[in-house]
Amino acid sequence: MGQGGEPRRAQAYDGELGAAVARAQDGDEAAFAVAYRIVQPGLLGYLRGLVGDDAEDVASDAWLEIARDLGRFKGDGAGFRGWTATIARHRALDHLRRQRVRPRPSALEQDVLELPGPHTTHDQALEALSTERALSLVRELPRDQAEAVLLRVVVGLDGPAAARVLGKRPGAVRTAAYRGLKRLARRLGAEDSATGGVTDDGPRTLGESK
């Protein structure tokens, strides 16, 4: 049931992505460029949510590793998106350790997945995630919720795939994504109401904007 909210834009390219990856593994450089163009926007959005302005540098490091290890990958287009997200996450965590930035401890040992079905302010939150402002709001969420939302919505992974990236149970990821989207929708709704847009029940527990 929760699959109804799956990010179709990313998944629509999975067939093309899988074919491009297979050709790239056979040495087709143009096919690797196709795979890069399909995956990079979501991967960069995910990394912006984790490391902010350093996302481009971390993405470059991740793609070097992806290119180096491409021959070891086994799977389809959806699997490739999950595999690249895992590599990018490891590079981001390495970067944060080097910067001595301690991730904010999460109140919940949970994370990201299937979105709620009803069309509510969650949908407005999802639409707004393409903006830099929304990504900055995501970064204010507890770490587990932020990653769940980013992997589920920005990268376009399904529940089990996002859970594998995070090393968590799908149910825990689903709960974190739901809570993160609820908080995000509250904040976006509060901002909209201040400018005469959609109203919601006001921000709670998100912390102050930077």
PDB file of C-alpha atoms in Angstrom:
ATOM      1  CA  MET A   1       0.000   0.000   0.000  1.00  0.00           C
ATOM      2  CA  GLY A   2       2.776   2.418   0.946  1.00  0.00           C
ATOM      3  CA  GLN A   3       4.298   1.828  -2.486  1.00  0.00           C
ATOM      4  CA  GLY A   4       1.698   4.173  -3.984  1.00  0.00           C
ATOM      5  CA  GLY A   5       3.870   7.182  -3.218  1.00  0.00           C
ATOM      6  CA  GLU A   6       6.959   5.849  -4.906  1.00  0.00           C
ATOM      7  CA  PRO A   7       8.990   8.486  -6.750  1.00  0.00           C
ATOM      8  CA  ARG A   8       8.141   7.573 -10.304  1.00  0.00           C
ATOM      9  CA  ARG A   9      10.380  10.090 -12.000  1.00  0.00           C
ATOM     10  CA  ALA A  10      13.518   8.261 -10.904  1.00  0.00           C
ATOM     11  CA  GLN A  11      12.072   4.802 -11.354  1.00  0.00           C
ATOM     12  CA  ALA A  12      10.868   5.571 -14.874  1.00  0.00           C
ATOM     13  CA  TYR A  13      14.505   5.563 -15.963  1.00  0.00           C
ATOM     14  CA  ASP A  14      15.447   2.277 -14.323  1.00  0.00           C
ATOM     15  CA  GLY A  15      15.207   0.254 -17.540  1.00  0.00           C
ATOM     16  CA  GLU A  16      17.365   2.702 -19.450  1.00  0.00           C
ATOM     17  CA  LEU A  17      19.758   2.916 -16.505  1.00  0.00           C
ATOM     18  CA  GLY A  18      20.154  -0.854 -16.234  1.00  0.00           C
ATOM     19  CA  ALA A  19      20.917  -1.150 -19.944  1.00  0.00           C
ATOM     20  CA  ALA A  20      23.443   1.694 -19.782  1.00  0.00           C
ATOM     21  CA  VAL A  21      25.207   0.144 -16.785  1.00  0.00           C
ATOM     22  CA  ALA A  22      25.463  -3.211 -18.566  1.00  0.00           C
ATOM     23  CA  ARG A  23      27.038  -1.540 -21.610  1.00  0.00           C
ATOM     24  CA  ALA A  24      29.350   0.505 -19.404  1.00  0.00           C
ATOM     25  CA  GLN A  25      30.547  -2.687 -17.736  1.00  0.00           C
ATOM     26  CA  ASP A  26      31.524  -3.862 -21.225  1.00  0.00           C
ATOM     27  CA  GLY A  27      33.674  -0.763 -21.655  1.00  0.00           C
ATOM     28  CA  ASP A  28      31.216   1.623 -23.332  1.00  0.00           C
ATOM     29  CA  GLU A  29      32.228   5.067 -22.030  1.00  0.00           C
ATOM     30  CA  ALA A  30      29.224   6.783 -23.618  1.00  0.00           C
ATOM     31  CA  ALA A  31      26.942   4.391 -21.728  1.00  0.00           C
ATOM     32  CA  PHE A  32      28.673   5.278 -18.466  1.00  0.00           C
ATOM     33  CA  ALA A  33      27.955   8.942 -19.226  1.00  0.00           C
ATOM     34  CA  VAL A  34      24.273   8.066 -19.694  1.00  0.00           C
ATOM     35  CA  ALA A  35      24.210   6.285 -16.327  1.00  0.00           C
ATOM     36  CA  TYR A  36      25.909   9.279 -14.730  1.00  0.00           C
ATOM     37  CA  ARG A  37      23.340  11.712 -16.149  1.00  0.00           C
ATOM     38  CA  ILE A  38      20.457   9.614 -14.834  1.00  0.00           C
ATOM     39  CA  VAL A  39      21.861   9.048 -11.341  1.00  0.00           C
ATOM     40  CA  GLN A  40      23.776  12.244 -10.585  1.00  0.00           C
ATOM     41  CA  PRO A  41      20.873  14.673  -9.894  1.00  0.00           C
ATOM     42  CA  GLY A  42      19.374  12.502  -7.154  1.00  0.00           C
ATOM     43  CA  LEU A  43      22.775  11.588  -5.752  1.00  0.00           C
ATOM     44  CA  LEU A  44      23.788  15.240  -5.580  1.00  0.00           C
ATOM     45  CA  GLY A  45      20.544  16.178  -3.829  1.00  0.00           C
ATOM     46  CA  TYR A  46      21.138  13.419  -1.276  1.00  0.00           C
ATOM     47  CA  LEU A  47      24.690  14.631  -0.647  1.00  0.00           C
ATOM     48  CA  ARG A  48      23.582  18.261  -0.330  1.00  0.00           C
ATOM     49  CA  GLY A  49      21.319  17.113   2.468  1.00  0.00           C
ATOM     50  CA  LEU A  50      24.268  15.428   4.194  1.00  0.00           C
ATOM     51  CA  VAL A  51      27.252  17.716   3.599  1.00  0.00           C
ATOM     52  CA  GLY A  52      25.799  20.962   2.234  1.00  0.00           C
ATOM     53  CA  ASP A  53      28.069  23.000  -0.008  1.00  0.00           C
ATOM     54  CA  ASP A  54      30.675  20.229  -0.167  1.00  0.00           C
ATOM     55  CA  ALA A  55      28.276  17.945  -2.063  1.00  0.00           C
ATOM     56  CA  GLU A  56      29.983  18.394  -5.459  1.00  0.00           C
ATOM     57  CA  ASP A  57      33.382  17.402  -4.075  1.00  0.00           C
ATOM     58  CA  VAL A  58      31.980  14.381  -2.247  1.00  0.00           C
ATOM     59  CA  ALA A  59      30.038  13.356  -5.361  1.00  0.00           C
ATOM     60  CA  SER A  60      33.246  13.505  -7.403  1.00  0.00           C
ATOM     61  CA  ASP A  61      34.969  11.199  -4.923  1.00  0.00           C
ATOM     62  CA  ALA A  62      31.991   8.853  -5.013  1.00  0.00           C
ATOM     63  CA  TRP A  63      31.972   8.680  -8.815  1.00  0.00           C
ATOM     64  CA  LEU A  64      35.687   7.866  -8.880  1.00  0.00           C
ATOM     65  CA  GLU A  65      34.937   4.894  -6.642  1.00  0.00           C
ATOM     66  CA  ILE A  66      31.850   3.950  -8.670  1.00  0.00           C
ATOM     67  CA  ALA A  67      33.878   3.961 -11.908  1.00  0.00           C
ATOM     68  CA  ARG A  68      36.687   1.976 -10.302  1.00  0.00           C
ATOM     69  CA  ASP A  69      34.413  -0.720  -8.897  1.00  0.00           C
ATOM     70  CA  LEU A  70      31.828  -0.817 -11.699  1.00  0.00           C
ATOM     71  CA  GLY A  71      32.897  -4.290 -12.795  1.00  0.00           C
ATOM     72  CA  ARG A  72      31.934  -5.699  -9.390  1.00  0.00           C
ATOM     73  CA  PHE A  73      28.370  -4.391  -9.516  1.00  0.00           C
ATOM     74  CA  LYS A  74      25.644  -6.941 -10.136  1.00  0.00           C
ATOM     75  CA  GLY A  75      22.031  -5.890 -10.516  1.00  0.00           C
ATOM     76  CA  ASP A  76      19.511  -3.798 -12.446  1.00  0.00           C
ATOM     77  CA  GLY A  77      18.904  -0.055 -12.712  1.00  0.00           C
ATOM     78  CA  ALA A  78      17.178   0.230  -9.340  1.00  0.00           C
ATOM     79  CA  GLY A  79      19.989  -1.789  -7.790  1.00  0.00           C
ATOM     80  CA  PHE A  80      22.558   0.547  -9.323  1.00  0.00           C
ATOM     81  CA  ARG A  81      20.895   3.574  -7.754  1.00  0.00           C
ATOM     82  CA  GLY A  82      21.016   1.869  -4.367  1.00  0.00           C
ATOM     83  CA  TRP A  83      24.642   0.818  -4.859  1.00  0.00           C
ATOM     84  CA  THR A  84      25.742   4.330  -5.838  1.00  0.00           C
ATOM     85  CA  ALA A  85      23.817   5.835  -2.905  1.00  0.00           C
ATOM     86  CA  THR A  86      25.649   3.493  -0.515  1.00  0.00           C
ATOM     87  CA  ILE A  87      29.031   4.560  -1.916  1.00  0.00           C
ATOM     88  CA  ALA A  88      28.072   8.237  -1.766  1.00  0.00           C
ATOM     89  CA  ARG A  89      26.907   7.847   1.833  1.00  0.00           C
ATOM     90  CA  HIS A  90      30.216   6.282   2.867  1.00  0.00           C
ATOM     91  CA  ARG A  91      32.143   9.129   1.202  1.00  0.00           C
ATOM     92  CA  ALA A  92      29.884  11.694   2.924  1.00  0.00           C
ATOM     93  CA  LEU A  93      30.401  10.122   6.349  1.00  0.00           C
ATOM     94  CA  ASP A  94      34.170  10.052   5.740  1.00  0.00           C
ATOM     95  CA  HIS A  95      33.992  13.731   4.823  1.00  0.00           C
ATOM     96  CA  LEU A  96      32.040  14.587   7.970  1.00  0.00           C
ATOM     97  CA  ARG A  97      34.557  12.712  10.101  1.00  0.00           C
ATOM     98  CA  ARG A  98      37.417  14.597   8.476  1.00  0.00           C
ATOM     99  CA  GLN A  99      35.635  17.882   9.111  1.00  0.00           C
ATOM    100  CA  ARG A 100      35.063  16.828  12.719  1.00  0.00           C
ATOM    101  CA  VAL A 101      31.368  17.474  12.263  1.00  0.00           C
ATOM    102  CA  ARG A 102      29.468  15.241  14.625  1.00  0.00           C
ATOM    103  CA  PRO A 103      26.111  14.176  13.155  1.00  0.00           C
ATOM    104  CA  ARG A 104      23.261  15.243  15.397  1.00  0.00           C
ATOM    105  CA  PRO A 105      22.211  12.196  17.444  1.00  0.00           C
ATOM    106  CA  SER A 106      18.771  11.015  16.457  1.00  0.00           C
ATOM    107  CA  ALA A 107      16.050  10.543  19.019  1.00  0.00           C
ATOM    108  CA  LEU A 108      14.949   7.423  17.159  1.00  0.00           C
ATOM    109  CA  GLU A 109      16.921   4.429  15.947  1.00  0.00           C
ATOM    110  CA  GLN A 110      14.999   4.540  12.686  1.00  0.00           C
ATOM    111  CA  ASP A 111      15.087   5.796   9.093  1.00  0.00           C
ATOM    112  CA  VAL A 112      13.369   6.082   5.640  1.00  0.00           C
ATOM    113  CA  LEU A 113      10.715   4.702   3.403  1.00  0.00           C
ATOM    114  CA  GLU A 114       7.337   4.177   1.876  1.00  0.00           C
ATOM    115  CA  LEU A 115       5.534   7.474   1.949  1.00  0.00           C
ATOM    116  CA  PRO A 116       2.013   7.938   3.314  1.00  0.00           C
ATOM    117  CA  GLY A 117      -0.669   7.358   0.714  1.00  0.00           C
ATOM    118  CA  PRO A 118      -3.162  10.224   1.183  1.00  0.00           C
ATOM    119  CA  HIS A 119      -2.484  13.408  -0.771  1.00  0.00           C
ATOM    120  CA  THR A 120      -1.850  15.894   2.007  1.00  0.00           C
ATOM    121  CA  THR A 121       0.700  18.568   2.765  1.00  0.00           C
ATOM    122  CA  HIS A 122       3.281  15.784   2.438  1.00  0.00           C
ATOM    123  CA  ASP A 123       2.858  16.114  -1.318  1.00  0.00           C
ATOM    124  CA  GLN A 124       3.571  19.831  -1.135  1.00  0.00           C
ATOM    125  CA  ALA A 125       6.709  19.010   0.837  1.00  0.00           C
ATOM    126  CA  LEU A 126       7.833  16.533  -1.816  1.00  0.00           C
ATOM    127  CA  GLU A 127       7.292  19.003  -4.639  1.00  0.00           C
ATOM    128  CA  ALA A 128       9.319  21.628  -2.787  1.00  0.00           C
ATOM    129  CA  LEU A 129      12.261  19.289  -2.192  1.00  0.00           C
ATOM    130  CA  SER A 130      13.791  20.391  -5.474  1.00  0.00           C
ATOM    131  CA  THR A 131      14.593  23.769  -3.947  1.00  0.00           C
ATOM    132  CA  GLU A 132      17.706  24.692  -2.003  1.00  0.00           C
ATOM    133  CA  ARG A 133      15.528  26.035   0.812  1.00  0.00           C
ATOM    134  CA  ALA A 134      13.799  22.707   1.215  1.00  0.00           C
ATOM    135  CA  LEU A 135      17.132  20.877   1.294  1.00  0.00           C
ATOM    136  CA  SER A 136      18.314  23.219   4.032  1.00  0.00           C
ATOM    137  CA  LEU A 137      15.163  22.376   5.990  1.00  0.00           C
ATOM    138  CA  VAL A 138      15.814  18.666   5.511  1.00  0.00           C
ATOM    139  CA  ARG A 139      19.259  19.160   7.026  1.00  0.00           C
ATOM    140  CA  GLU A 140      17.587  20.465  10.192  1.00  0.00           C
ATOM    141  CA  LEU A 141      15.696  17.210  10.684  1.00  0.00           C
ATOM    142  CA  PRO A 142      17.105  14.539  12.998  1.00  0.00           C
ATOM    143  CA  ARG A 143      19.742  12.621  11.078  1.00  0.00           C
ATOM    144  CA  ASP A 144      17.752   9.402  10.647  1.00  0.00           C
ATOM    145  CA  GLN A 145      14.711  11.256   9.326  1.00  0.00           C
ATOM    146  CA  ALA A 146      16.754  13.441   6.982  1.00  0.00           C
ATOM    147  CA  GLU A 147      18.474  10.470   5.364  1.00  0.00           C
ATOM    148  CA  ALA A 148      15.215   8.580   5.055  1.00  0.00           C
ATOM    149  CA  VAL A 149      13.525  11.474   3.272  1.00  0.00           C
ATOM    150  CA  LEU A 150      16.511  12.107   0.997  1.00  0.00           C
ATOM    151  CA  LEU A 151      16.930   8.485  -0.061  1.00  0.00           C
ATOM    152  CA  ARG A 152      13.223   7.906  -0.498  1.00  0.00           C
ATOM    153  CA  VAL A 153      12.279  11.125  -2.257  1.00  0.00           C
ATOM    154  CA  VAL A 154      15.414  12.657  -3.769  1.00  0.00           C
ATOM    155  CA  VAL A 155      17.336   9.515  -4.777  1.00  0.00           C
ATOM    156  CA  GLY A 156      14.099   7.654  -5.494  1.00  0.00           C
ATOM    157  CA  LEU A 157      14.853   4.381  -3.717  1.00  0.00           C
ATOM    158  CA  ASP A 158      12.058   2.074  -2.644  1.00  0.00           C
ATOM    159  CA  GLY A 159      11.682   0.984   0.971  1.00  0.00           C
ATOM    160  CA  PRO A 160      13.870  -2.122   1.040  1.00  0.00           C
ATOM    161  CA  ALA A 161      16.614  -0.451  -1.011  1.00  0.00           C
ATOM    162  CA  ALA A 162      16.785   2.585   1.283  1.00  0.00           C
ATOM    163  CA  ALA A 163      16.847   0.279   4.297  1.00  0.00           C
ATOM    164  CA  ARG A 164      19.831  -1.584   2.798  1.00  0.00           C
ATOM    165  CA  VAL A 165      21.726   1.672   2.238  1.00  0.00           C
ATOM    166  CA  LEU A 166      21.168   2.681   5.858  1.00  0.00           C
ATOM    167  CA  GLY A 167      21.603  -0.775   7.372  1.00  0.00           C
ATOM    168  CA  LYS A 168      18.191  -0.540   9.041  1.00  0.00           C
ATOM    169  CA  ARG A 169      14.878  -2.414   8.991  1.00  0.00           C
ATOM    170  CA  PRO A 170      12.384  -1.253   6.324  1.00  0.00           C
ATOM    171  CA  GLY A 171       9.772  -0.580   8.992  1.00  0.00           C
ATOM    172  CA  ALA A 172      12.117   1.692  10.917  1.00  0.00           C
ATOM    173  CA  VAL A 173      13.025   3.544   7.736  1.00  0.00           C
ATOM    174  CA  ARG A 174       9.375   3.926   6.805  1.00  0.00           C
ATOM    175  CA  THR A 175       8.614   5.454  10.218  1.00  0.00           C
ATOM    176  CA  ALA A 176      11.529   7.879  10.006  1.00  0.00           C
ATOM    177  CA  ALA A 177      10.544   8.992   6.501  1.00  0.00           C
ATOM    178  CA  TYR A 178       6.954   9.550   7.578  1.00  0.00           C
ATOM    179  CA  ARG A 179       7.982  11.591  10.618  1.00  0.00           C
ATOM    180  CA  GLY A 180      10.521  13.577   8.635  1.00  0.00           C
ATOM    181  CA  LEU A 181       8.003  14.432   5.920  1.00  0.00           C
ATOM    182  CA  LYS A 182       5.444  15.417   8.542  1.00  0.00           C
ATOM    183  CA  ARG A 183       7.900  17.828  10.140  1.00  0.00           C
ATOM    184  CA  LEU A 184       8.957  19.163   6.760  1.00  0.00           C
ATOM    185  CA  ALA A 185       5.345  19.688   5.693  1.00  0.00           C
ATOM    186  CA  ARG A 186       4.683  21.619   8.919  1.00  0.00           C
ATOM    187  CA  ARG A 187       7.619  23.920   8.327  1.00  0.00           C
ATOM    188  CA  LEU A 188       6.823  24.470   4.649  1.00  0.00           C
ATOM    189  CA  GLY A 189       3.158  25.018   5.502  1.00  0.00           C
ATOM    190  CA  ALA A 190       4.084  27.580   8.121  1.00  0.00           C
ATOM    191  CA  GLU A 191       6.265  29.453   5.628  1.00  0.00           C
ATOM    192  CA  ASP A 192       3.503  29.382   3.008  1.00  0.00           C
ATOM    193  CA  SER A 193       0.924  30.722   5.459  1.00  0.00           C
ATOM    194  CA  ALA A 194       3.222  33.597   6.333  1.00  0.00           C
ATOM    195  CA  THR A 195       3.146  34.623   2.657  1.00  0.00           C
ATOM    196  CA  GLY A 196      -0.547  33.948   2.110  1.00  0.00           C
ATOM    197  CA  GLY A 197      -0.107  30.388   0.839  1.00  0.00           C
ATOM    198  CA  VAL A 198      -1.133  27.024   2.207  1.00  0.00           C
ATOM    199  CA  THR A 199      -1.626  26.910   5.951  1.00  0.00           C
ATOM    200  CA  ASP A 200      -0.608  24.131   8.285  1.00  0.00           C
ATOM    201  CA  ASP A 201      -0.253  23.702  11.988  1.00  0.00           C
ATOM    202  CA  GLY A 202       3.014  25.532  12.413  1.00  0.00           C
ATOM    203  CA  PRO A 203       6.597  24.412  12.959  1.00  0.00           C
ATOM    204  CA  ARG A 204       7.467  22.152  15.860  1.00  0.00           C
ATOM    205  CA  THR A 205      10.730  20.621  17.035  1.00  0.00           C
ATOM    206  CA  LEU A 206      12.641  21.427  13.854  1.00  0.00           C
ATOM    207  CA  GLY A 207      15.097  23.771  15.472  1.00  0.00           C
ATOM    208  CA  GLU A 208      16.139  27.175  14.220  1.00  0.00           C
ATOM    209  CA  SER A 209      17.189  27.893  10.656  1.00  0.00           C
ATOM    210  CA  LYS A 210      20.815  28.604  10.134  1.00  0.00           C
TER     211      LYS A 210
END
